[in-house]
Coordinates of C-alpha atoms and ligand atoms in Angstrom, one line a residue:
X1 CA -5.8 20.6 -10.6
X2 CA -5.8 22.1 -7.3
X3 CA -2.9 22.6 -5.1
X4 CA -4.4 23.4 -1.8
X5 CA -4.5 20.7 0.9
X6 CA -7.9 20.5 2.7
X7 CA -7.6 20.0 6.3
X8 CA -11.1 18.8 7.4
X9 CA -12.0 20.1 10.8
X10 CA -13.2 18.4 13.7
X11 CA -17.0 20.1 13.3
X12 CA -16.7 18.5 9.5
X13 CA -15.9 14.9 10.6
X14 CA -18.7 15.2 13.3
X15 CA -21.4 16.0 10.3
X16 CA -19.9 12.6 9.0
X17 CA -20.7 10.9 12.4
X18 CA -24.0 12.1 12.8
X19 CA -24.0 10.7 9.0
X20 CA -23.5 7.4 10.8
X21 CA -26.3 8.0 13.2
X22 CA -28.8 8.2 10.7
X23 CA -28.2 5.4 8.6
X24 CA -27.9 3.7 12.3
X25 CA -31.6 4.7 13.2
X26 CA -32.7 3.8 9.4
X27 CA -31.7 -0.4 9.5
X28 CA -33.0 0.1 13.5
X29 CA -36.5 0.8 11.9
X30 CA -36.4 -1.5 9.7
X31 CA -35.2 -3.9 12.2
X32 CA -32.0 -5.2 10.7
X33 CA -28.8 -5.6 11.5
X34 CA -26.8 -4.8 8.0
X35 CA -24.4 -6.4 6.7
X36 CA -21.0 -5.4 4.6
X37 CA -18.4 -6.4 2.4
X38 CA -14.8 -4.2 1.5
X39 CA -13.1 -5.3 -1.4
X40 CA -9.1 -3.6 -1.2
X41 CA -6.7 -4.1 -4.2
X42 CA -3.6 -2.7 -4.3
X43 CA -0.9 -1.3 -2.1
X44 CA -1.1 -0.8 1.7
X45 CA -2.7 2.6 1.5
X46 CA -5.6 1.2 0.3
X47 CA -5.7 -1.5 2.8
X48 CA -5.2 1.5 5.4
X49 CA -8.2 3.2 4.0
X50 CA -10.4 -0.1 3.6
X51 CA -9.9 0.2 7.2
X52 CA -11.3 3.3 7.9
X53 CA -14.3 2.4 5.5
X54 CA -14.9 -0.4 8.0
X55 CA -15.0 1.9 10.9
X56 CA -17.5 4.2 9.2
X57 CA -19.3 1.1 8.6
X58 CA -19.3 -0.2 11.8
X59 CA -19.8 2.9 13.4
X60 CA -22.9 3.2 11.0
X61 CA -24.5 -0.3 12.4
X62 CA -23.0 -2.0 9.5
X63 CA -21.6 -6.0 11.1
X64 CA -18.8 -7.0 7.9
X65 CA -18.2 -9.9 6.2
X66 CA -16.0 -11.2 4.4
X67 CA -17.5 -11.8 0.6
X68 CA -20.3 -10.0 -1.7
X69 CA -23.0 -12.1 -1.5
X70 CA -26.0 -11.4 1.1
X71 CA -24.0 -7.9 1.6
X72 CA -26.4 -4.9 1.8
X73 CA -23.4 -2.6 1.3
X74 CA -20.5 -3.8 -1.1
X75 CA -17.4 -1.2 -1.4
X76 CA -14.5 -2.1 -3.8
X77 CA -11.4 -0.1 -3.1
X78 CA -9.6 -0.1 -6.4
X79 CA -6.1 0.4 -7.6
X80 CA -5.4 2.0 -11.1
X81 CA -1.5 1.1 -11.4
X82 CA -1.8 -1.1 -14.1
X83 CA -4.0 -1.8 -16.6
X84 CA -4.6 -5.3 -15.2
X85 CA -5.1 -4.3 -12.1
X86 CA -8.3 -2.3 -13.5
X87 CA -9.6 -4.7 -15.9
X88 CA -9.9 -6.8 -12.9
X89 CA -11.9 -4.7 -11.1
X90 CA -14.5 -4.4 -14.1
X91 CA -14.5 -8.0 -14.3
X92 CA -15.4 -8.3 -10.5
X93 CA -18.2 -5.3 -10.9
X94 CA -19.6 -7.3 -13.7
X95 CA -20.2 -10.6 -11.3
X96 CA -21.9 -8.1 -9.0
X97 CA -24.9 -7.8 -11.5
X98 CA -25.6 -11.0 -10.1
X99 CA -25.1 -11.1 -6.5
X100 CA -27.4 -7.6 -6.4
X101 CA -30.1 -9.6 -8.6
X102 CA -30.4 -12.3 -5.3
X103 CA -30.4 -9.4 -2.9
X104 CA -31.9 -5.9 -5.2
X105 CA -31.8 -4.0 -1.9
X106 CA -27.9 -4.5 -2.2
X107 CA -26.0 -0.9 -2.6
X108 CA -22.5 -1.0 -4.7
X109 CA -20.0 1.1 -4.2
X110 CA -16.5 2.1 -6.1
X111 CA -14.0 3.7 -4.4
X112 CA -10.3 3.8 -4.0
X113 CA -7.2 5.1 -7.1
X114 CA -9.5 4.3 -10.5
X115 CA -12.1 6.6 -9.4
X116 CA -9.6 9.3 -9.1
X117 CA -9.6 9.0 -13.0
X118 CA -12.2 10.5 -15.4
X119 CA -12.5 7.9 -18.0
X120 CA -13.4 5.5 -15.1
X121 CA -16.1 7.6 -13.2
X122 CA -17.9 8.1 -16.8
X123 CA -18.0 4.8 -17.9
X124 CA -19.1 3.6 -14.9
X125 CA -22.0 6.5 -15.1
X126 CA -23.0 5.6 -18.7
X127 CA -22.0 1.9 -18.6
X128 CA -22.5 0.6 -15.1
X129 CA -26.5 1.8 -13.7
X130 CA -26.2 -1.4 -10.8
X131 CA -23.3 0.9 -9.1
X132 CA -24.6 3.4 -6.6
X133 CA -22.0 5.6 -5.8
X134 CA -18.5 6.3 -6.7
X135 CA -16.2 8.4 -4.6
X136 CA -11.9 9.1 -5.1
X137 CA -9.4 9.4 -2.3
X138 CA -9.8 12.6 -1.5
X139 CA -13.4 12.3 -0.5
X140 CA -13.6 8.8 1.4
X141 CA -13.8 10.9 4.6
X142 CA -17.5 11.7 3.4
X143 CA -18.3 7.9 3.2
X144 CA -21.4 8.3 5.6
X145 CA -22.9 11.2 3.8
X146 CA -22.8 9.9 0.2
X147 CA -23.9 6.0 1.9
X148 CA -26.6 8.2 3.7
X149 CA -27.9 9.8 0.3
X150 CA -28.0 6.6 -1.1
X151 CA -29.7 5.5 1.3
X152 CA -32.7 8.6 2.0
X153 CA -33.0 9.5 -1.6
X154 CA -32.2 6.3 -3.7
X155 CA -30.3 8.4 -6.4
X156 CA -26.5 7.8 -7.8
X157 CA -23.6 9.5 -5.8
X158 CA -20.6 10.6 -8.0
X159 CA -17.7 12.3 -5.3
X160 CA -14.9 12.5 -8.1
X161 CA -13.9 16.0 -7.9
X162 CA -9.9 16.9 -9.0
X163 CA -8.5 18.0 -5.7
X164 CA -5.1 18.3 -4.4
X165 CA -6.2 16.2 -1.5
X166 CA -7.2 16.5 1.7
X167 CA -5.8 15.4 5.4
X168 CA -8.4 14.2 8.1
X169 CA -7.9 13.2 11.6
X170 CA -10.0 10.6 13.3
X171 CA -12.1 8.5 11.7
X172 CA -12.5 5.4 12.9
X173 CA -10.5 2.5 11.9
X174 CA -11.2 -0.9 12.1
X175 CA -8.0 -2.9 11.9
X176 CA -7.6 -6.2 10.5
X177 CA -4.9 -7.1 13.0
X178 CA -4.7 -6.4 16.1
X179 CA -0.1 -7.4 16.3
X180 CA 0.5 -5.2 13.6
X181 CA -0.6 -2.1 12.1
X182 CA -0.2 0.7 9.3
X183 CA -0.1 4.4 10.2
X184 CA -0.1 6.5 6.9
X185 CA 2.3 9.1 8.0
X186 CA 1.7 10.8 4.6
X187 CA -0.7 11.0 1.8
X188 CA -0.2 11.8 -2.0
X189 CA 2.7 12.1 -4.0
X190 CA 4.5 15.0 -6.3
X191 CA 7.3 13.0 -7.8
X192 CA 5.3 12.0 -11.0
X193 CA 7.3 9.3 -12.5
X194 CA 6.6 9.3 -16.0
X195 CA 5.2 6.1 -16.1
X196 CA 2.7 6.6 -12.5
X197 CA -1.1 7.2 -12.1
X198 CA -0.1 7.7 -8.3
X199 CA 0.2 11.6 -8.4
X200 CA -2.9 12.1 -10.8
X201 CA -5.3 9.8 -8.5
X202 CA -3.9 10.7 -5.0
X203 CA -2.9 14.0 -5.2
X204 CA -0.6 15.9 -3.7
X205 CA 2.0 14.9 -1.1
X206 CA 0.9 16.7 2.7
X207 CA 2.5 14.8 5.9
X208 CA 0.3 14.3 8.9
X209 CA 1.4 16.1 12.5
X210 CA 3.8 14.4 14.1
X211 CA 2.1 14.8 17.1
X212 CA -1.0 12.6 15.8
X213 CA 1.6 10.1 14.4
X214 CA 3.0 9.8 17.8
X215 CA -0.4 10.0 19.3
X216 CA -1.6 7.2 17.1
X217 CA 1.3 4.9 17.7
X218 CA 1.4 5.3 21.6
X219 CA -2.2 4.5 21.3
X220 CA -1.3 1.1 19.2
X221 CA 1.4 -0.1 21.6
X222 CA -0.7 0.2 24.0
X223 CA -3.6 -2.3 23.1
X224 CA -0.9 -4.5 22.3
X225 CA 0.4 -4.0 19.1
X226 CA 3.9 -5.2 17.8
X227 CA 4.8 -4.4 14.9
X228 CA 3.6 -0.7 13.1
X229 CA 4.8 -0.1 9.2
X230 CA 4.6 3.8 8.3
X231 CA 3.2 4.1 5.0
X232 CA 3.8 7.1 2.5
X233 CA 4.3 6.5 -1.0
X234 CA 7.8 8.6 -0.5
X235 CA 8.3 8.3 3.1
X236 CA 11.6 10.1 2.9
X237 CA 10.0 13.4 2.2
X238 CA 7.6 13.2 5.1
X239 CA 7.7 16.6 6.8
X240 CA 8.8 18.7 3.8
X241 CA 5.4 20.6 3.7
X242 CA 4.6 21.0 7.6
X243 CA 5.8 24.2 9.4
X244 CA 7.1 22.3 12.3
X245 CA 11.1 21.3 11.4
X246 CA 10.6 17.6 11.0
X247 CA 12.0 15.2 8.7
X248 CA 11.3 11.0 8.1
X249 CA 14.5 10.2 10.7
X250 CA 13.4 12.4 13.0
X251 CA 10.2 10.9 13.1
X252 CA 11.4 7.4 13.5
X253 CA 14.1 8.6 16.1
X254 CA 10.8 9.4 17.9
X255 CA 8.4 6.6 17.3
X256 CA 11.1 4.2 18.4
X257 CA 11.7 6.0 21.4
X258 CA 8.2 5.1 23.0
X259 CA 8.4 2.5 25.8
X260 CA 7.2 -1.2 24.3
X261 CA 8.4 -3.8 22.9
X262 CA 7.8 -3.3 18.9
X263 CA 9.4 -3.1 15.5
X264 CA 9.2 -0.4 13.1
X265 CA 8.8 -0.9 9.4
X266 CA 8.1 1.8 6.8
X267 CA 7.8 1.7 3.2
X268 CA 8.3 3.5 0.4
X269 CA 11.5 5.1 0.5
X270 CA 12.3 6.9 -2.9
X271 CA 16.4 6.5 -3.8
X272 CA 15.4 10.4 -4.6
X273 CA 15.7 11.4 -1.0
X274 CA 17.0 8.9 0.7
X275 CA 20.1 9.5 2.4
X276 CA 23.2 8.4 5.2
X277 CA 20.5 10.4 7.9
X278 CA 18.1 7.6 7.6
X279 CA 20.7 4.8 7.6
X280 CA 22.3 5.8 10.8
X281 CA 18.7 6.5 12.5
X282 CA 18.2 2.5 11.5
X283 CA 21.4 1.3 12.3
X284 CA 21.3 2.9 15.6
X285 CA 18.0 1.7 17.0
X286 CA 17.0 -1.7 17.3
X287 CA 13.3 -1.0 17.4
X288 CA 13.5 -0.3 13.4
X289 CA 13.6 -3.5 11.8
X290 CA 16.8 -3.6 9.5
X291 CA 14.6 -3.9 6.4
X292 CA 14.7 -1.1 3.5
X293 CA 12.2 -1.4 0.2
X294 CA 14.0 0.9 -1.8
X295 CA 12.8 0.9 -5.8
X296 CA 15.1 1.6 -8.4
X297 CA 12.8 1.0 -11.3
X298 CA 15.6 0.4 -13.6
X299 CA 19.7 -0.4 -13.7
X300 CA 20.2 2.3 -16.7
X301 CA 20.6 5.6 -15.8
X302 CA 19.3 7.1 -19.2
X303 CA 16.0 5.2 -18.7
X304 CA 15.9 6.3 -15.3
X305 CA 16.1 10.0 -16.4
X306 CA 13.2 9.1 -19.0
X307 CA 11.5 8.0 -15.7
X308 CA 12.0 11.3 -14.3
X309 CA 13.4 9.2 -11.3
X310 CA 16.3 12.3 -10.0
X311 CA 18.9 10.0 -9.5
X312 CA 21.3 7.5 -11.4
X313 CA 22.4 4.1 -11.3
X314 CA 25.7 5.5 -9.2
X315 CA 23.9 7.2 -7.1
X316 CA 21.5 4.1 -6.2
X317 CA 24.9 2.2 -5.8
X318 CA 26.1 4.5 -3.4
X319 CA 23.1 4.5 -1.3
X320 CA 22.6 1.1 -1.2
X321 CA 26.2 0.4 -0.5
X322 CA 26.1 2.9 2.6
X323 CA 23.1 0.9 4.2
X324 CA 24.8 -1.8 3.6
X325 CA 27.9 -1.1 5.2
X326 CA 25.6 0.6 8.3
X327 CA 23.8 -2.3 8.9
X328 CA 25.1 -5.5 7.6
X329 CA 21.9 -7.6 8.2
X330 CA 19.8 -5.8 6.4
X331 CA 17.0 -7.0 3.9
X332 CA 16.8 -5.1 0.9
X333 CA 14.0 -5.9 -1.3
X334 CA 13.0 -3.6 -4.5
X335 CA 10.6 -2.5 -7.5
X336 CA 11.8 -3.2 -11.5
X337 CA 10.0 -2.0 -14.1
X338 CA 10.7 -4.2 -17.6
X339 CA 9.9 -2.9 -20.9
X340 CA 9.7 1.0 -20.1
X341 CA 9.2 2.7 -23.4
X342 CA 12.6 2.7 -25.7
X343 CA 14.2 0.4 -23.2
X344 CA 16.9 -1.0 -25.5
X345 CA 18.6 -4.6 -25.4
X346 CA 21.4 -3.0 -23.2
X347 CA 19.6 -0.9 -20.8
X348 CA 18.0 -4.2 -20.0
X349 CA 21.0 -5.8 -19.4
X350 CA 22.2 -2.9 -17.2
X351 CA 19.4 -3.9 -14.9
X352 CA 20.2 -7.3 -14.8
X353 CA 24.1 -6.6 -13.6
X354 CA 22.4 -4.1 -11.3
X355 CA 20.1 -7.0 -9.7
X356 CA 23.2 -9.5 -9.4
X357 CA 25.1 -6.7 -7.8
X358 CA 22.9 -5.5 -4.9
X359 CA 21.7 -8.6 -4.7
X360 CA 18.3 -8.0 -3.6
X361 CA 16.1 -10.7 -1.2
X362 CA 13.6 -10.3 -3.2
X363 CA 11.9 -7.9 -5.9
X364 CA 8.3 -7.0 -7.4
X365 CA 8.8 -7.1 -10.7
X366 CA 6.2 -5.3 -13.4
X367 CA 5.7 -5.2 -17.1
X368 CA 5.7 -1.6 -17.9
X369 CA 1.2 -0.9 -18.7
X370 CA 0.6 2.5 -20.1
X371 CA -1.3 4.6 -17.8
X372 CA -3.6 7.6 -19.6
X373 CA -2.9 10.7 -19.0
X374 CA 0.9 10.3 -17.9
X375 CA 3.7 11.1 -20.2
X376 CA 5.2 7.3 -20.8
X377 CA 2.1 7.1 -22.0
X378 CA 2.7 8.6 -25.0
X379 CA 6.0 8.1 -25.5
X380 CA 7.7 5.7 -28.7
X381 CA 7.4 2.1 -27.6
X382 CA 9.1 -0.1 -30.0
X383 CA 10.0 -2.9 -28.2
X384 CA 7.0 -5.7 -29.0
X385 CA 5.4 -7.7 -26.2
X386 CA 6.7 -10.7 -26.9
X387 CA 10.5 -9.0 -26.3
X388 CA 9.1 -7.7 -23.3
X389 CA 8.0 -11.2 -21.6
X390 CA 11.1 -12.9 -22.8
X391 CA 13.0 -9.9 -20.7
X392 CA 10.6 -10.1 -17.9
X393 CA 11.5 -13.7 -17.7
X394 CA 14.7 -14.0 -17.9
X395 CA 14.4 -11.2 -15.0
X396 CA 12.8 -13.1 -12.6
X397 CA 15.0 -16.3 -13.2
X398 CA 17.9 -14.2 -12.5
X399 CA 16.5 -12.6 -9.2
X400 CA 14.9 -16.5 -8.2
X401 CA 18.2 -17.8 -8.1
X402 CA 19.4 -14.9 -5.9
X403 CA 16.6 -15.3 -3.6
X404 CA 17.0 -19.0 -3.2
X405 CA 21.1 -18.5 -2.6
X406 CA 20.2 -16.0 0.1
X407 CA 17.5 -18.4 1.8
X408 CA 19.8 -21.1 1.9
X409 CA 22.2 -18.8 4.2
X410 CA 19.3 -18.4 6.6
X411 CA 19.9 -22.4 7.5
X412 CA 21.6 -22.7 10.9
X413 CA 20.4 -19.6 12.2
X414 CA 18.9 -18.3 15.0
X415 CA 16.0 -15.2 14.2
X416 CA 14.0 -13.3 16.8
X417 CA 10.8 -13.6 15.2
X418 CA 7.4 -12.2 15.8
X419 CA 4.6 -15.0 15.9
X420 CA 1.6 -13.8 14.0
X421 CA -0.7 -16.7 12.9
X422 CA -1.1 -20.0 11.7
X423 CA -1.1 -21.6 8.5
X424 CA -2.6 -25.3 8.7
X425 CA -0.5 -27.1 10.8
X426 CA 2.3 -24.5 11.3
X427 CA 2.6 -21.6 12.8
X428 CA 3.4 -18.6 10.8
X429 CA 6.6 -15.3 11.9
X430 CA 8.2 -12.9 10.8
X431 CA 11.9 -12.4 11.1
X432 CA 13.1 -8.6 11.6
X433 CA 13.9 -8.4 8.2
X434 CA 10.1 -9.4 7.0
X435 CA 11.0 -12.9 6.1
X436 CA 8.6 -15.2 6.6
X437 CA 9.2 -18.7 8.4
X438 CA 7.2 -21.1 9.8
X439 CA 7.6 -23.6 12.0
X440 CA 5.5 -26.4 14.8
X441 CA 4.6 -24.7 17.4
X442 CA 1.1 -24.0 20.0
X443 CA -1.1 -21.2 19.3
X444 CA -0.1 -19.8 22.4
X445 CA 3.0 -18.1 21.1
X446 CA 1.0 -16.0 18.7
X447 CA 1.7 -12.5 19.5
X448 CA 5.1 -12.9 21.0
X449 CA 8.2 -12.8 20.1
X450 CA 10.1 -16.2 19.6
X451 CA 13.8 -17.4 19.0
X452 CA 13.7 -19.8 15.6
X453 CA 16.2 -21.2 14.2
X454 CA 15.7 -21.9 10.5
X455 CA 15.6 -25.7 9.0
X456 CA 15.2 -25.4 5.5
X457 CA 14.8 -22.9 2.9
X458 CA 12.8 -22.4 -0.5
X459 CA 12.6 -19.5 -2.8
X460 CA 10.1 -17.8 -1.2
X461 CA 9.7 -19.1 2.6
X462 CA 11.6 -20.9 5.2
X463 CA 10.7 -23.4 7.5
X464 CA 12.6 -23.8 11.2
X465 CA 11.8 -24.8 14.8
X466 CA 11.8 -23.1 17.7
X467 CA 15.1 -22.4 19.6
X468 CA 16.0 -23.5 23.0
X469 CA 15.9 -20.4 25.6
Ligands
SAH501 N1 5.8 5.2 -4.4 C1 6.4 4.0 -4.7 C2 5.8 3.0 -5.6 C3 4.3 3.0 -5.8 S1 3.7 2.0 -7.1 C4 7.8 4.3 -5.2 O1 8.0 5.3 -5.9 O2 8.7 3.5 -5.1 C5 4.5 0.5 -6.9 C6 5.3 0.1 -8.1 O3 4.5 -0.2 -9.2 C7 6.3 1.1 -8.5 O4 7.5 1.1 -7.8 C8 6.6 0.6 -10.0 O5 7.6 -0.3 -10.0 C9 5.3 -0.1 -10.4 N2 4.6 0.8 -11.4 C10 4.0 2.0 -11.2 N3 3.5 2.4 -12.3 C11 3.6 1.4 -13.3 C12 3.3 1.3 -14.6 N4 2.7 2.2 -15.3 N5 3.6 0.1 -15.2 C13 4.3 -0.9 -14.6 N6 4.7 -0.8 -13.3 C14 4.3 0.4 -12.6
SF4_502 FE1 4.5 6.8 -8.5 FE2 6.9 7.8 -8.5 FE3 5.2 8.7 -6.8 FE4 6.1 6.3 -6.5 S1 7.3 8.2 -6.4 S2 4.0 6.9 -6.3 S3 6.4 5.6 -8.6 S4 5.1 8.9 -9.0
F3S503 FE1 -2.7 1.1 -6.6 FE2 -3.4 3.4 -5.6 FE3 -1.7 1.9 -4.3 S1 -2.9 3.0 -7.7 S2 -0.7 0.8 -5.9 S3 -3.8 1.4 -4.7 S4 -1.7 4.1 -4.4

């Protein structure tokens, strides 16, 4: 694996633009306008870098849409987390046999975690002859070129080779939302969990310039944008690689000190490096939405030391309690993993007491899958499936109720919400916390900021009306 980070330089992303010209000029002769489809799964990042595909695209001529079908471009940016995450992914690439049968012209692409992994790049070359071109992470900034040489020479593109990763400024993005955005601060990440693909598929961790963070936020709050979540898969150790003396507080001291009216959100913190520093930057501005996603993966500190994790079930305590005492509102939601290899009877029950003691809004919980290639992998799994579901179960029974209790204390209040949409006959915000809540309402308020005072409450939403002002 390499360990060098690959900045691409200006004259390199130019190549890529004049990349866009050509396949521009190539639909013009033919007198088309083209048309594509991006498929994201997975976590924000991808969704972040489905956007830049669409800028390429766009910038290449390309008008998108939103399914496969009639599509002379198709990209599927995949996520290798878990096992079922992948097998959908071949399930969806198997429909496409079909859609590229109405339309042979059609050009398929994979992109995204899974083809960061070898197994997956080679079946698809031996198993898979309808996909054109396959590219990993570290080489979607060449999008235009390997579309292009599908394109010219009508032969099969395979950018899949192991780098440490590489940082590129400036490729165009085309944003799904024009109210709320994600800035990847950071790429990559070096913690390797035992049981995690991340590191193997996305490299290693390298933090952007805080000078093009700030640039790109200033930018955003000025077309209007409201609400901008950083995204790093360990946002807490943004800076440790740059030669400027930066860390992830000082960063968000900074962002929120741009003139605008906006909220800050940022995820994922690692318990690792996560500290008071951070709390008190939150608690002191009101610009950073009192809202922490901090995973602790599981409630027993020897399973968290199997995890390779650095830190204990104390030590998540004391964090947690810190924020808590910092900023009283806040809304703490989480990742569990159930069923990690050896996970005995008790260690499950350990995360259990830990659940009903922080006392989380809300969690994502998993099923340990076995990842190739990572040590959990390979580790003694004797617990049988069956166990595990019961556990998983019981889990998310315990952490309903808790979500439920917590909604129910929403009723009677009054939230500063940000209006972002509608959903039938309701309009759709966000509390600062994340929560969503929707009430009646014109479409005129979309894209401000609105006083609601919550009604009623389920396990997952809540439903209010909007406050006199
Ligand atoms: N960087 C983030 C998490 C990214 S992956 C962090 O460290 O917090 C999102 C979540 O997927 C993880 O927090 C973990 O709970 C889950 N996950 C990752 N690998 C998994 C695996 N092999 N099996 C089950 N869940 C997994
Ligand atoms: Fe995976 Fe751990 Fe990195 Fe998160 S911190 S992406 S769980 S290796
Ligand atoms: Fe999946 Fe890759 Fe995100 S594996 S969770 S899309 S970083």
């Amino acid at each position: 694996m390499r360990t060098q980070t690959t900045v691409i330089s200006e004259a390199q992303l130019q190549q890529q633009f004049a990349f866009c010209d050509h396949i521009r000029a190539y639909w013009h002769e033919r007198d088309t306008v083209p048309k594509a489809y991006v498929e994201t799964y997975g976590c924000q990042q991808n969704e972040a870098d489905s956007e830049k595909l669409r800028g390429y695209l766009s910038m290449s001529g390309y008008t998108i849409i939103s399914e496969a079908e009639g599509a002379d471009v198709v990209v599927m940016n995949t996520c290798a987390i878990r096992e079922h995450a992948e097998q959908r992914v071949f399930g969806n690439l198997g429909a496409l046999t079909h859609t590229k049968r109405r339309h042979p012209a059609q050009k398929i692409f994979l992109c995204g975690c899974m083809a960061g992994e070898t197994k997956v790049s080679d079946r698809i070359k031996k198993s898979y002859p309808f996909v054109d071109g396959v590219f990993s992470t570290h080489h979607l900034w060449q999008f235009p070129e390997i579309l292009w040489n599908v394109l010219s020479r009508g032969k099969r593109q395979f950018y899949v080779e192991d780098e440490a990763g590489s940082i590129a400024e400036g490729i165009p993005q085309m944003r799904d939302n024009t109210l709320k955005a994600w800035v990847s601060i950071m790429y990559g990440c070096n913690n390797f969990c035992t049981y995690c693909i991340v590191p193997y598929v996305r490299g290693r961790e390298r933090s952007r310039k805080k000078a093009d963070i700030l640039a790109e936020c200033r930018d955003l709050i000025a077309k209007g944008c409201r609400e901008i979540t950083l995204l790093g898969q360990n946002v807490n150790s943004y800076g440790k690689d740059l030669e400027e003396n930066v860390d992830f507080s000082d960063l968000l001291a900074e962002i929120a000190a741009l003139e605008g009216d906006f909220l800050i959100r940022f995820m994922t913190s690692h318990p690792r490096d996560a500290g008071k520093k951070l709390f008190d930057t939150m608690a002191a501005s009101p610009k950073i939405a009192k809202q922490l996603h901090l995973p602790f993966q599981s409630g027993s500190s020897r399973v968290l030391k199997a995890m390779n994790r650095h830190y204990d079930r104390e030590k998540y305590l004391e964090l947690v309690n810190y924020a808590k005492t910092v900023m009283p509102d806040l809304v703490l939601t989480s990742d569990v993993i159930v069923g990690f290899p050896g996970e005995t009877e008790e260690e499950f029950e350990e995360t259990i007491s830990l659940i009903r003691q922080v006392h989380y809004d809300s969690l994502f919980t998993f099923i340990f899958s076995p990842r190739t290639g990572t040590p959990a992998a390979s580790m003694d799994d004797p617990t049988p499936k069956e166990e595990k579901s019961r556990r998983f179960d019981r889990l998310c029974a315990v952490q309903n109720s808790i979500s439920e209790e917590i909604h129910r204390g929403y009723v009677g209040k009054t939230m500063r919400c940000l209006v972002d949409g509608r959903d039938k006959d309701l309009l759709t915000a966000r509390t600062e916390g994340g929560r969503l809540v929707r009430f009646i309402g014109e479409d005129g308020l979309i894209g401000s900021y609105q006083n609601v005072t919550v009604t009623g409450a389920t396990t997952w939403s809540l439903t209010g009306e909007l406050a006199e002002s």
